[in-house]
XYZ file of C-alpha atoms in Angstrom:
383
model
C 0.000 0.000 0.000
C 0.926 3.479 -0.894
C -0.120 6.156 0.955
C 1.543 9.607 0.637
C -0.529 12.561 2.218
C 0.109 15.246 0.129
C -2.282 18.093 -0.729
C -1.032 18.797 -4.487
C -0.698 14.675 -5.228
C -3.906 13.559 -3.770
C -3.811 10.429 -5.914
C -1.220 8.639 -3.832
C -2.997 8.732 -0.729
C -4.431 5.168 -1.342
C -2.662 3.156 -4.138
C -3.179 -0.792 -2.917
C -2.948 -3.641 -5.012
C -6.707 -2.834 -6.774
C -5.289 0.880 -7.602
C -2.407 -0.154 -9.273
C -4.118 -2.891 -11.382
C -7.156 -0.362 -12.039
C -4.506 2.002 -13.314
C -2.317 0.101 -15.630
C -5.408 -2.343 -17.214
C -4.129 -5.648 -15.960
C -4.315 -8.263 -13.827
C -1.174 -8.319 -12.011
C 0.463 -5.149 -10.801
C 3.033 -4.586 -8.661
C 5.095 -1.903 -7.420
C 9.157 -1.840 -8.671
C 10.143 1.333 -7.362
C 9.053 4.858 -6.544
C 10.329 8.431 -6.984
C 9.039 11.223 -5.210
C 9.060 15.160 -4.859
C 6.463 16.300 -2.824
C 4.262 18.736 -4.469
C 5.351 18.097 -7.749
C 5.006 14.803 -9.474
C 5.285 11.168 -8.366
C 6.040 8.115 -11.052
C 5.780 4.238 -10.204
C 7.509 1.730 -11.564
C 5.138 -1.050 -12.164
C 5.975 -4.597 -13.371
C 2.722 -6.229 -14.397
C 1.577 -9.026 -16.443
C 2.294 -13.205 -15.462
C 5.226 -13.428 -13.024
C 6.021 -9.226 -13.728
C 6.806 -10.089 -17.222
C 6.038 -6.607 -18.358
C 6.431 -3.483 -17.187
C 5.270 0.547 -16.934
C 4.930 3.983 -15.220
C 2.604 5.710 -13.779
C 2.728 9.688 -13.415
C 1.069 11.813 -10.706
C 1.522 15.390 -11.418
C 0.327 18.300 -9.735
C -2.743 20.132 -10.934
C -4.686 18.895 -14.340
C -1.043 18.275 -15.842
C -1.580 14.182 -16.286
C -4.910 14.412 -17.844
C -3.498 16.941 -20.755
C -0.354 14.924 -21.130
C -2.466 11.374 -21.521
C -4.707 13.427 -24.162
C -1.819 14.097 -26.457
C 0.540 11.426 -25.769
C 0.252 8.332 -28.027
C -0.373 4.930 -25.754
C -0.854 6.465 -22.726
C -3.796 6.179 -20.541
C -5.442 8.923 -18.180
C -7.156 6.686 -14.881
C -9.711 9.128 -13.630
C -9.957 7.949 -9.816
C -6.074 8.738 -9.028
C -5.505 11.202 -11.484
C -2.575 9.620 -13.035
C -0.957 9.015 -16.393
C -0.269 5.715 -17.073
C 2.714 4.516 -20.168
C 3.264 0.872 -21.159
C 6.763 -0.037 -21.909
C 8.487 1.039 -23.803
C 6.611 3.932 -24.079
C 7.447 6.981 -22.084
C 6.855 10.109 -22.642
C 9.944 11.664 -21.529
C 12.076 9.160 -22.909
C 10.714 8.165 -26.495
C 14.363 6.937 -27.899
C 13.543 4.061 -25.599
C 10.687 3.359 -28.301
C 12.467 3.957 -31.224
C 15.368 2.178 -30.436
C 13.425 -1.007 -30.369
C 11.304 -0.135 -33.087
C 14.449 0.682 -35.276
C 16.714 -1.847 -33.774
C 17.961 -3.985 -36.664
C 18.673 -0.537 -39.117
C 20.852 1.482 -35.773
C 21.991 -1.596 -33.894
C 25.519 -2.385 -36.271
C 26.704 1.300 -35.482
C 25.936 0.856 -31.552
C 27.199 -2.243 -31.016
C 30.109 -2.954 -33.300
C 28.229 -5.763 -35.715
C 25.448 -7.638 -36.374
C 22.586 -8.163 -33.720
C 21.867 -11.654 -32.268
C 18.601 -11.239 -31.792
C 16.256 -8.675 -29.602
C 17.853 -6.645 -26.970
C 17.004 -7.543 -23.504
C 16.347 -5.241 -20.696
C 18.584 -5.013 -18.394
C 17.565 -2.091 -16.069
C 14.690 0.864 -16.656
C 14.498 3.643 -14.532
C 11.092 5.439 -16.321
C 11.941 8.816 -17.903
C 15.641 8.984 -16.764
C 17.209 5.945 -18.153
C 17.302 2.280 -20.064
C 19.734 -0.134 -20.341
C 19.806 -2.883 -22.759
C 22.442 -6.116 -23.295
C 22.505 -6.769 -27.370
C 24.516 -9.701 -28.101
C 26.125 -10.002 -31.667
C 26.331 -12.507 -34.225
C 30.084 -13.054 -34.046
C 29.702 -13.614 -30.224
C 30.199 -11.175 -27.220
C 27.144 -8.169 -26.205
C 27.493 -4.483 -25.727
C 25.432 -3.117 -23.084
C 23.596 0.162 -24.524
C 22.265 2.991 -22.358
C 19.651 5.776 -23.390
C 19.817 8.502 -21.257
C 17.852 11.604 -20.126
C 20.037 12.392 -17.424
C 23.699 12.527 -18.980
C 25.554 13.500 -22.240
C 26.676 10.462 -23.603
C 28.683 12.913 -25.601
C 30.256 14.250 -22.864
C 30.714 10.886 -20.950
C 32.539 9.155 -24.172
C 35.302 11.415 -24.138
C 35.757 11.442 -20.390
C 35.594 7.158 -19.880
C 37.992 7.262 -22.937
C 40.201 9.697 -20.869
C 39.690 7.106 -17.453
C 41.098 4.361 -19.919
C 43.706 5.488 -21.131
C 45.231 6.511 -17.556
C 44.435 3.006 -16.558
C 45.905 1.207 -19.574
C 48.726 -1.371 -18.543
C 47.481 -2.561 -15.499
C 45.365 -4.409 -13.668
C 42.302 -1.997 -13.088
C 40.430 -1.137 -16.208
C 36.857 0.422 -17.296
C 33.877 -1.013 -19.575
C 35.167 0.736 -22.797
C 32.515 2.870 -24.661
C 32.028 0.955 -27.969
C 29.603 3.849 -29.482
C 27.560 6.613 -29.192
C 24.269 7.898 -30.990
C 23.647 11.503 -30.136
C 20.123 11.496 -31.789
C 18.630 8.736 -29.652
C 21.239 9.314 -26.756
C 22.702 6.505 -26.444
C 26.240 5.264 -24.989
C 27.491 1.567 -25.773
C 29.954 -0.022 -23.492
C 31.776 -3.437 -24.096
C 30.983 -6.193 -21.613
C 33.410 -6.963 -18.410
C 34.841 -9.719 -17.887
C 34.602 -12.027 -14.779
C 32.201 -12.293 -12.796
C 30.603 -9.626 -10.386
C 31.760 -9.466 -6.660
C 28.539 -10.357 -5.447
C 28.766 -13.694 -7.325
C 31.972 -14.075 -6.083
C 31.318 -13.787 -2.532
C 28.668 -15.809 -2.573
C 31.330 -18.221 -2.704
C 33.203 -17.524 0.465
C 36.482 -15.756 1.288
C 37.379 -11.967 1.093
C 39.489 -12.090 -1.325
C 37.289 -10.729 -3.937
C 36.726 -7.693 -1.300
C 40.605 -7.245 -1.250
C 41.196 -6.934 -4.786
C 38.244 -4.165 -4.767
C 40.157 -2.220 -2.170
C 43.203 -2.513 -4.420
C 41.087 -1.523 -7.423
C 39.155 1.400 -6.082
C 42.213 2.879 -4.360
C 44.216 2.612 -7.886
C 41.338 4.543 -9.173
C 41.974 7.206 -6.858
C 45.494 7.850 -8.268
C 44.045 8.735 -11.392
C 45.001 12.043 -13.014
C 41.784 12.491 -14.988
C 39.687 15.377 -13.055
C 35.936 14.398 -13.458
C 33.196 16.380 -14.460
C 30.957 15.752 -11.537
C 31.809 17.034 -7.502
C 30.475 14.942 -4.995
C 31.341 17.678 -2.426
C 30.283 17.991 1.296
C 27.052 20.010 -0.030
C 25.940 17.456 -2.578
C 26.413 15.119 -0.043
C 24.248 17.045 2.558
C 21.527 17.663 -0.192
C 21.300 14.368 -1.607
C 21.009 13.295 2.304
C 18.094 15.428 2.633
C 16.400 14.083 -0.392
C 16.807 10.256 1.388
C 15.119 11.775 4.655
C 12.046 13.805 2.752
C 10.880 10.607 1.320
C 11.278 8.131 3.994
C 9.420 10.647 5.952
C 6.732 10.316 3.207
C 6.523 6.348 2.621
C 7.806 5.318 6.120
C 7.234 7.573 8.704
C 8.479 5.110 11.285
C 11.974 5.669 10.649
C 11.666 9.461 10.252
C 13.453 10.221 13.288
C 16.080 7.839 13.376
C 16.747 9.529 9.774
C 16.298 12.773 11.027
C 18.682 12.364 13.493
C 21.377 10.677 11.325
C 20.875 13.525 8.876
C 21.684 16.641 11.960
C 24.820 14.335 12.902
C 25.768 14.988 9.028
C 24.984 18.377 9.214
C 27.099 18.975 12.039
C 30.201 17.061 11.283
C 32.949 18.780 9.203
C 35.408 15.977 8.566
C 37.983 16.509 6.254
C 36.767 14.857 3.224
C 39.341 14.992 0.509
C 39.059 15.090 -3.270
C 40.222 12.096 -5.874
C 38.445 10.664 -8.672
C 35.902 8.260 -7.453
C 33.542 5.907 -8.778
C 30.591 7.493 -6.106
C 27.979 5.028 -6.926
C 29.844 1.397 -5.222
C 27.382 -1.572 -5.950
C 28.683 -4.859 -6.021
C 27.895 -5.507 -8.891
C 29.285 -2.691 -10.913
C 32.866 -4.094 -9.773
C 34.238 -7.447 -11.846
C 36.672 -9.127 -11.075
C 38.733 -11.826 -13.387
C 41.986 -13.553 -11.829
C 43.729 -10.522 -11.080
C 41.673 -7.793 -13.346
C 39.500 -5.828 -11.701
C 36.659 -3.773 -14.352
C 34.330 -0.959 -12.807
C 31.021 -0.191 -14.409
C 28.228 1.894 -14.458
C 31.352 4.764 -14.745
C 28.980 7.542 -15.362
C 28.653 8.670 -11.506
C 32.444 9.172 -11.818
C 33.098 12.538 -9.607
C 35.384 14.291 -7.452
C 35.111 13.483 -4.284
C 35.960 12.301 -0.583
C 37.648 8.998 -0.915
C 36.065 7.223 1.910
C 32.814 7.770 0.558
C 33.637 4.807 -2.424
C 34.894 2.583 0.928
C 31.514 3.309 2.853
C 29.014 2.293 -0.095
C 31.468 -0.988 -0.518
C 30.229 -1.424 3.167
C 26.977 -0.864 3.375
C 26.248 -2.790 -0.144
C 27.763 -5.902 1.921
C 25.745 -5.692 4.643
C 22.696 -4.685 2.227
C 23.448 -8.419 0.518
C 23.759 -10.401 4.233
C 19.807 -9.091 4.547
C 19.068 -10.267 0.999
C 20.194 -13.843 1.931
C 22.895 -13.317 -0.827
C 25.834 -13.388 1.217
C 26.789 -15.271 4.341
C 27.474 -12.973 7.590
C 30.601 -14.351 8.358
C 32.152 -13.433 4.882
C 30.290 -10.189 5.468
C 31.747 -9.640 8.484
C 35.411 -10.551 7.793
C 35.153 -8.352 4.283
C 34.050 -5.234 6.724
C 36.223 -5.461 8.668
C 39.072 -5.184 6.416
C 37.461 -2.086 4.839
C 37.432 -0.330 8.262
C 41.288 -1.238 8.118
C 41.634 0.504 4.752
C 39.428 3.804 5.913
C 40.076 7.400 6.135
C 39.412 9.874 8.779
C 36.183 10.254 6.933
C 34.522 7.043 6.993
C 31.803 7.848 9.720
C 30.760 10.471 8.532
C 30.324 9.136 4.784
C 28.812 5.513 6.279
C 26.130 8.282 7.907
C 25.539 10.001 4.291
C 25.729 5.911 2.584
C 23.009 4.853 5.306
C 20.334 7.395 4.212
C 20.320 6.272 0.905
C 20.706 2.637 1.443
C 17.549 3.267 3.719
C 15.743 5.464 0.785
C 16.515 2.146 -1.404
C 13.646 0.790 0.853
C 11.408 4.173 1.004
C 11.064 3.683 -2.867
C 9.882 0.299 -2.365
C 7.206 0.590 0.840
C 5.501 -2.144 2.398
C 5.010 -4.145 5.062
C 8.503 -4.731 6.044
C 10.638 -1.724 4.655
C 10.856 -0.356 8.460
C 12.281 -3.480 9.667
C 14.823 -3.364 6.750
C 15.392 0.621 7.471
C 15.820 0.086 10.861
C 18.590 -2.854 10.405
C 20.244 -0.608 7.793
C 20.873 2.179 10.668
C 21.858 -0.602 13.575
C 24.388 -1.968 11.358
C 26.049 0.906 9.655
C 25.902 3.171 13.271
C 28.236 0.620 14.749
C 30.960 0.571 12.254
């Protein structure tokens, strides 16, 4: 159940499992994943169909906004009880190169992706109106992973993972190379890493995977490249604030535990630092093969404090030991060993990593996402 109480989005007051059926014409509906500003617009990511086999948005905006947009916006649907705007994929309204991609696929694929498509692309990861990623595998073997993008230049991020790459060449840390580029649906194609992802390889047993990513990510670090992006103390703050504003609108329960991790950030003044960092540390955006380490997902690349990479390495570990996807013990010994390899800084970043490990949870509410938020804080407050 979602159940926001705001004034200018009165539809999400009461979205159950009916609502979002009602509002996407199907069956099965369930929600993926939420994003929020209060006062202005709401979407939900919806998979629906058997087994979430397909997927969609629905839009809340404030004022008569939705209605309008549904009346000139081809495929989408207006439901009159919640007011909101409802897009089957791949349609999407502020992304249409999602659309045409697939619809054009065979003619703009060889450019993108170095050859000959095997195949349909498959979707790998949607984010509605800000981005889609899709693995196309070629005829002559091997797949490109291809990203549309409303919220980057692929443009500019071509040049600058070119510039990342050729700083790193020679050793043992390298980047997923961009392949392509296609400024008119934009689109960025990288090459595929190889190995296997560290949450695969933990899964196994042993830190060693989470030794060779503290080797990696501190090689990264030396890097003479100066990003684009800043991921200084303020953007750290803001972004913070952002975490706290919607778990105080879809779980109110943790509000002031956030709200109190979010004053300690406010009033610490650590000395942070500034080196290139990845800033957005998942497991699996770091692969690892024999002694090669290849970071992903490179677009979040920014200036910033160093510790900050170390404390998202962190809490993704413990995030996995809740999923069931990695035993505690390996979680536990790989932890530790980051603490070991931590800056003056840590703390205060874990704080800043904790709010938005625990607004991974506000964008999906229900029944248990306190429980989860709640763990998130107990375990990150006592590194």
């Amino acid at each position: 159940m979602i159940a926001i109480a705001d004034a200018g989005l009165p539809g999400l007051s009461a979205l159950g499992a009916d609502a979002l059926k009602r509002i996407a014409g199907t069956d099965e509906a369930s929600l993926v994943r939420l994003r929020y500003r209060a006062g202005k617009r709401a979407v939900l990511h919806l998979a629906t169909g058997p087994s979430g086999t397909g997927q969609g948005s629905a839009w809340f905006f404030e004022g008569d906004k939705a209605r309008r947009l549904a009346a000139r916006t081809e495929a989408a649907t207006y439901d009159e009880v919640s007011g909101a705007l409802y897009e089957a994929f791949p349609n999407d309204h502020r992304l249409p190169q999602v659309r045409l991609f697939l619809k054009d696929y065979g003619a703009r694929a060889p450019a993108l992706i170095g050859g000959t498509p095997a195949g349909a692309p498959r979707v790998v990861r949607y984010r509605p109106g800000l981005s889609c990623t899709f693995r196309c595998e070629r005829a002559g073997g091997g797949a490109v992973y291809v990203k549309i993008l409303a919220d980057a230049d692929p443009q500019l991020l071509a040049p600058a993972n070119r510039r990342i790459a050729e700083a790193l060449a020679g050793g043992p840390l390298s980047v997923a190379p961009v392949v392509a580029t296609d400024a008119s649906l934009s689109a960025i194609a990288y090459g595929e890493a190889r190995g296997a992802p560290l949450d695969i390889l933990l899964a196994r047993g042993g830190v060693e995977p989470v030794l060779q990513s503290l080797d990696a990510l501190r090689r990264f670090q030396t890097l003479a490249p100066t990003p684009e992006r800043h991921m200084t103390r303020k953007v750290i703050l803001e972004r913070s604030a952002d975490c706290v504003d919607l778990v105080a609108a879809t779980v109110p329960a943790c509000l002031a535990a956030a709200a109190r991790i979010l004053a300690r950030l406010a009033e610490g003044r650590p000395r942070l630092g500034s080196r290139p960092i990845h800033a957005d540390v998942k497991l699996e955006h770091i692969f690892l093969d024999g002694g090669r380490t290849t970071l992903i997902d490179t677009e979040s690349v920014s200036l910033g404090p160093p510790d900050y990479d170390l404390a998202q390495l962190y809490g993704r570990l413990w995030q996995a030991e809740a999923e069931g996807l990695v035993a505690t013990a390996t979680v536990e010994a790989a932890t530790r060993e980051i603490v070991l390899s931590a800056g003056p800084a840590f703390g205060w970043c874990l704080d800043a990593v904790a709010l938005r490990l625990a607004r991974f949870h506000a964008q999906r509410p229900c029944a248990e996402a306190a429980s989860r938020i709640e763990a998130i804080f107990e375990r990150l407050a006592g590194a």
